[in-house]
Amino acid sequence: MVFAALLLTLSGINVYGQNVITRNERKIDADWKFHLGNAASPTLDFNYGINETSFSKAGGANGTAYAIRFNDRNWQKVDLPHDWAVGLPFDYMDNGDQNAHGYKAIGGHYPQNSIGWYRKEFEVDPADSGGRFELRTDGIYRDSKVWVNGYYVGGNYSGYTSATYDITDFIRFGKKNVIAVRVDATHYEGWFYEGAGIYRHVWLNRYNNLHVVSQGGLYVRTENKGKDANVILKTEVINKNTHAVKGTLETLILNREGKVLVHSKVIPLALDINEQKSYNNSLLLPNAQLSNLDNPYLYRAVALVRENGQVVDSVPVRFGVRTFAFDKDKGFFLNGKSVKIKGTSDHQDHAGVGAALLDYLQYYRIGLLKQMGSNAIRTTHNPPTPELLDACDSLGMLVMDETRLLTSGSEYEKEFRDLILRDRNHPSIFLWSIGNEEHYTQRTDIGKRIALNQILLQKELDPSRTATYAANIGNVYHGVNEVIPIRGFNYNLNGADNYHKEHPDQPVIGTEVASTVSTRGIYIKDTVRCYVPDYDSVFPPWASTAETWWSFAAKRDWFMGGFAWTGFDYRGEPTPYKWPNINSHFGIMDMCGFPKTVYYYYNAWWSDSAVMHIAPHWNWQGEEGKEKIVWVNSNTDDVELFLNGKSLGKKKMPINGHLEWKVQYEPGKLEAIGYKDGQKVTYSVETTGRPYQIKLTPSKNVLLADGEDAVVVNVSAVDKQGREVPDASNMVYFDLEGENAAIVGVGNGDPSSHENDKDVRHNWHRSLFNGRAQVIIRSGTNSGTIKLKAFASDVLSSNIELKQINNTAPIK
């Protein structure tokens, strides 16, 4: 009977046959209106700042953009998540900000592009009155101000933290309601591309007046008890009724199939008007299934609040049973087993969509990293979207969750507090990071005191974990490093041995390593087009090759491993070049997720599968007889290289290394053969013919018809024999038909391309860069078939059909 009631409660309908106000959390991403404002001209900013009374008289909208009756018919229709910066033009300006942010025409020098206004209409059924209503924004870049029905309800300065607003008092029941948001992206928070706009989800939530606090109100942690687990629960309940109430609280533990395994005792509740109380409880979970990298098993805890015997609130939280240990001599242990951290640091933007990633792209990107052999990510250098953590929970990826700034002023302390409260139930998180490379602060006594404040706050809110700090100061102990529990090294590994010897009781991890730069498919240095060779050979002065840092980490038990900079290329920080280069070269994969040569180095030494890969490709028309540097990445015992059947010699593969040959080019087939555990492993590259037909390769063939799902379609060109042409550069045009699905972005991984990622006219096209491009499609809301067609001059077109289905279970 209890479980049946639970199912009804979670579905948001009646319980025990009676209509009650239960928790309902609903995304409201569809059907927003958008228009640019202007930071330099109030009249072009819809009179914001002049002739308005919103801040002097409550509800004084006076016909401004946040008024209910404001005419927004000519505004652009958008669905969230939305990043308006990715669609802006590139513009060269010789200053550090513009360079670091990818030369997009946004920021203080571009007031006409740096303010965005959003409006959203919604209705609330009068039957839902009597409860509490909350608006939650998961990420708005940045400095956002929010109005509901002309009433100012609050703002959030940071572009990376969630914000919640109780809007109960401003709701109009049975009438049109309007949310208005002003976003000011004039000032930067980071030194990399950050996007602009409401680039994460927005939620309209409804609660009973007696409910579990929405932000981190149910905290779940576990302790292993032999084969069993002790599930420790802390539940914050608040009473927003106009009278004191009595009720009950109980908690259920469910397995991944939804079966109730454990049922707590009933805890009586007694709360005065507007009172909030904390209730602690623990449950013994017998024969607990451990969550690990290969089997990320997730349980679900559900807190049930009852009043007068009726369920009035239910809160489900996913959690995992696992242990973390950080040993000063032996490194990191997960569930008692030694695990070397094989991680990447990652920014939050992707080709085509900028910072506004659809949820599917979070799973897609984490899946690519898992296939490479990576087991951890660091959220650099800001709080992530919750859906990234969901993907890591589900797929088995550890997370170092990082706040934006190392400082303890009231505003930034609150941001760190909110981050922990929001994210602490995610089993993927194994470390908190309190900051990154604060060169003004990290060596000082002030930095030490700030760090200690943040560490104590972390321990208060989440005693199940510990913290680190990403320090780029080598063998230096004073300042932040005096108090940080886990010493983080950003580069400077040549000082790590001495540091460990001098401070043997402090565990050590590589919070940021590598920073190799390379351009996919380019094998020479090209200073005109700003490309660097696609080998693990070029790096900035502070950095190293992948092979150097990983060889260092692999042979030292006390060094836990680390996070390579970066898993993917990202907009901004063009290194080692500037304009016309507009995004980084640091990625192991490019901005589309296409692997570079260094990918196969990590794949060879981080994964358990047999790996063989050759670089470069073998299309070098007109360069016959010229010497080519051939790299082979493999984890076989040895490798023999053949050109057109002739052996070029056999070499032993060094552990955590690679092999090189110098080969005079002649058209044909270059093949590498090796053996791993007696298994033959081969890989070859061939000289292809000219591009003959476009090829489309979707990441999946079935989408949910929910308007939120997505598919990544990789684009290439093949010759008459069906071989992908690695140096193809055709301009490819795209057309999409069926069931109101839409192309939302295109890319090709070229770090110097100034082609549009977005096309508001829906004339979608993108050139192949070294044989590849990418299209991202957002699903529609009708079941049926959608058809993507790709065509280019002088080659055959191609098309694929994808199915859209109605289904309540997400397809990942």
JSON list of N, CA, C and O in Angstrom, two decimals, residues 299-314:
[
{"chain": "A", "resi": 299, "resn": "TYR", "atom": "N", "xyz": [20.88, 3.42, -6.10]},
{"chain": "A", "resi": 299, "resn": "TYR", "atom": "CA", "xyz": [19.66, 3.24, -5.33]},
{"chain": "A", "resi": 299, "resn": "TYR", "atom": "C", "xyz": [18.87, 4.55, -5.36]},
{"chain": "A", "resi": 299, "resn": "TYR", "atom": "O", "xyz": [19.34, 5.58, -5.87]},
{"chain": "A", "resi": 300, "resn": "ARG", "atom": "N", "xyz": [17.68, 4.49, -4.77]},
{"chain": "A", "resi": 300, "resn": "ARG", "atom": "CA", "xyz": [16.89, 5.69, -4.65]},
{"chain": "A", "resi": 300, "resn": "ARG", "atom": "C", "xyz": [16.31, 5.78, -3.24]},
{"chain": "A", "resi": 300, "resn": "ARG", "atom": "O", "xyz": [15.71, 4.81, -2.75]},
{"chain": "A", "resi": 301, "resn": "ALA", "atom": "N", "xyz": [16.55, 6.92, -2.61]},
{"chain": "A", "resi": 301, "resn": "ALA", "atom": "CA", "xyz": [15.91, 7.20, -1.33]},
{"chain": "A", "resi": 301, "resn": "ALA", "atom": "C", "xyz": [14.74, 8.14, -1.59]},
{"chain": "A", "resi": 301, "resn": "ALA", "atom": "O", "xyz": [14.87, 9.11, -2.35]},
{"chain": "A", "resi": 302, "resn": "VAL", "atom": "N", "xyz": [13.60, 7.86, -0.97]},
{"chain": "A", "resi": 302, "resn": "VAL", "atom": "CA", "xyz": [12.42, 8.70, -1.14]},
{"chain": "A", "resi": 302, "resn": "VAL", "atom": "C", "xyz": [11.88, 9.10, 0.23]},
{"chain": "A", "resi": 302, "resn": "VAL", "atom": "O", "xyz": [11.52, 8.24, 1.03]},
{"chain": "A", "resi": 303, "resn": "ALA", "atom": "N", "xyz": [11.87, 10.41, 0.49]},
{"chain": "A", "resi": 303, "resn": "ALA", "atom": "CA", "xyz": [11.30, 10.92, 1.72]},
{"chain": "A", "resi": 303, "resn": "ALA", "atom": "C", "xyz": [9.84, 11.25, 1.49]},
{"chain": "A", "resi": 303, "resn": "ALA", "atom": "O", "xyz": [9.48, 11.91, 0.51]},
{"chain": "A", "resi": 304, "resn": "LEU", "atom": "N", "xyz": [8.97, 10.76, 2.41]},
{"chain": "A", "resi": 304, "resn": "LEU", "atom": "CA", "xyz": [7.53, 11.00, 2.33]},
{"chain": "A", "resi": 304, "resn": "LEU", "atom": "C", "xyz": [7.10, 11.84, 3.52]},
{"chain": "A", "resi": 304, "resn": "LEU", "atom": "O", "xyz": [7.36, 11.47, 4.68]},
{"chain": "A", "resi": 305, "resn": "VAL", "atom": "N", "xyz": [6.47, 12.97, 3.25]},
{"chain": "A", "resi": 305, "resn": "VAL", "atom": "CA", "xyz": [5.92, 13.82, 4.30]},
{"chain": "A", "resi": 305, "resn": "VAL", "atom": "C", "xyz": [4.41, 13.68, 4.26]},
{"chain": "A", "resi": 305, "resn": "VAL", "atom": "O", "xyz": [3.78, 13.84, 3.20]},
{"chain": "A", "resi": 306, "resn": "ARG", "atom": "N", "xyz": [3.82, 13.40, 5.44]},
{"chain": "A", "resi": 306, "resn": "ARG", "atom": "CA", "xyz": [2.38, 13.27, 5.54]},
{"chain": "A", "resi": 306, "resn": "ARG", "atom": "C", "xyz": [1.82, 14.30, 6.51]},
{"chain": "A", "resi": 306, "resn": "ARG", "atom": "O", "xyz": [2.45, 14.63, 7.51]},
{"chain": "A", "resi": 307, "resn": "GLU", "atom": "N", "xyz": [0.61, 14.74, 6.17]},
{"chain": "A", "resi": 307, "resn": "GLU", "atom": "CA", "xyz": [-0.17, 15.60, 7.06]},
{"chain": "A", "resi": 307, "resn": "GLU", "atom": "C", "xyz": [-1.58, 15.06, 7.09]},
{"chain": "A", "resi": 307, "resn": "GLU", "atom": "O", "xyz": [-2.19, 14.82, 6.03]},
{"chain": "A", "resi": 308, "resn": "ASN", "atom": "N", "xyz": [-2.09, 14.81, 8.30]},
{"chain": "A", "resi": 308, "resn": "ASN", "atom": "CA", "xyz": [-3.42, 14.19, 8.46]},
{"chain": "A", "resi": 308, "resn": "ASN", "atom": "C", "xyz": [-3.50, 12.87, 7.69]},
{"chain": "A", "resi": 308, "resn": "ASN", "atom": "O", "xyz": [-4.54, 12.53, 7.11]},
{"chain": "A", "resi": 309, "resn": "GLY", "atom": "N", "xyz": [-2.41, 12.15, 7.66]},
{"chain": "A", "resi": 309, "resn": "GLY", "atom": "CA", "xyz": [-2.38, 10.84, 7.03]},
{"chain": "A", "resi": 309, "resn": "GLY", "atom": "C", "xyz": [-2.19, 10.85, 5.53]},
{"chain": "A", "resi": 309, "resn": "GLY", "atom": "O", "xyz": [-2.02, 9.80, 4.91]},
{"chain": "A", "resi": 310, "resn": "GLN", "atom": "N", "xyz": [-2.22, 12.02, 4.92]},
{"chain": "A", "resi": 310, "resn": "GLN", "atom": "CA", "xyz": [-2.07, 12.13, 3.47]},
{"chain": "A", "resi": 310, "resn": "GLN", "atom": "C", "xyz": [-0.64, 12.52, 3.11]},
{"chain": "A", "resi": 310, "resn": "GLN", "atom": "O", "xyz": [-0.03, 13.36, 3.75]},
{"chain": "A", "resi": 311, "resn": "VAL", "atom": "N", "xyz": [-0.13, 11.92, 2.03]},
{"chain": "A", "resi": 311, "resn": "VAL", "atom": "CA", "xyz": [1.18, 12.30, 1.53]},
{"chain": "A", "resi": 311, "resn": "VAL", "atom": "C", "xyz": [1.06, 13.69, 0.89]},
{"chain": "A", "resi": 311, "resn": "VAL", "atom": "O", "xyz": [0.29, 13.89, -0.04]},
{"chain": "A", "resi": 312, "resn": "VAL", "atom": "N", "xyz": [1.85, 14.65, 1.40]},
{"chain": "A", "resi": 312, "resn": "VAL", "atom": "CA", "xyz": [1.81, 16.01, 0.86]},
{"chain": "A", "resi": 312, "resn": "VAL", "atom": "C", "xyz": [3.13, 16.39, 0.17]},
{"chain": "A", "resi": 312, "resn": "VAL", "atom": "O", "xyz": [3.19, 17.42, -0.51]},
{"chain": "A", "resi": 313, "resn": "ASP", "atom": "N", "xyz": [4.16, 15.59, 0.36]},
{"chain": "A", "resi": 313, "resn": "ASP", "atom": "CA", "xyz": [5.42, 15.85, -0.35]},
{"chain": "A", "resi": 313, "resn": "ASP", "atom": "C", "xyz": [6.20, 14.55, -0.45]},
{"chain": "A", "resi": 313, "resn": "ASP", "atom": "O", "xyz": [6.16, 13.71, 0.46]},
{"chain": "A", "resi": 314, "resn": "SER", "atom": "N", "xyz": [6.89, 14.39, -1.54]},
{"chain": "A", "resi": 314, "resn": "SER", "atom": "CA", "xyz": [7.75, 13.22, -1.76]},
{"chain": "A", "resi": 314, "resn": "SER", "atom": "C", "xyz": [8.99, 13.66, -2.52]},
{"chain": "A", "resi": 314, "resn": "SER", "atom": "O", "xyz": [8.90, 14.38, -3.51]}
]
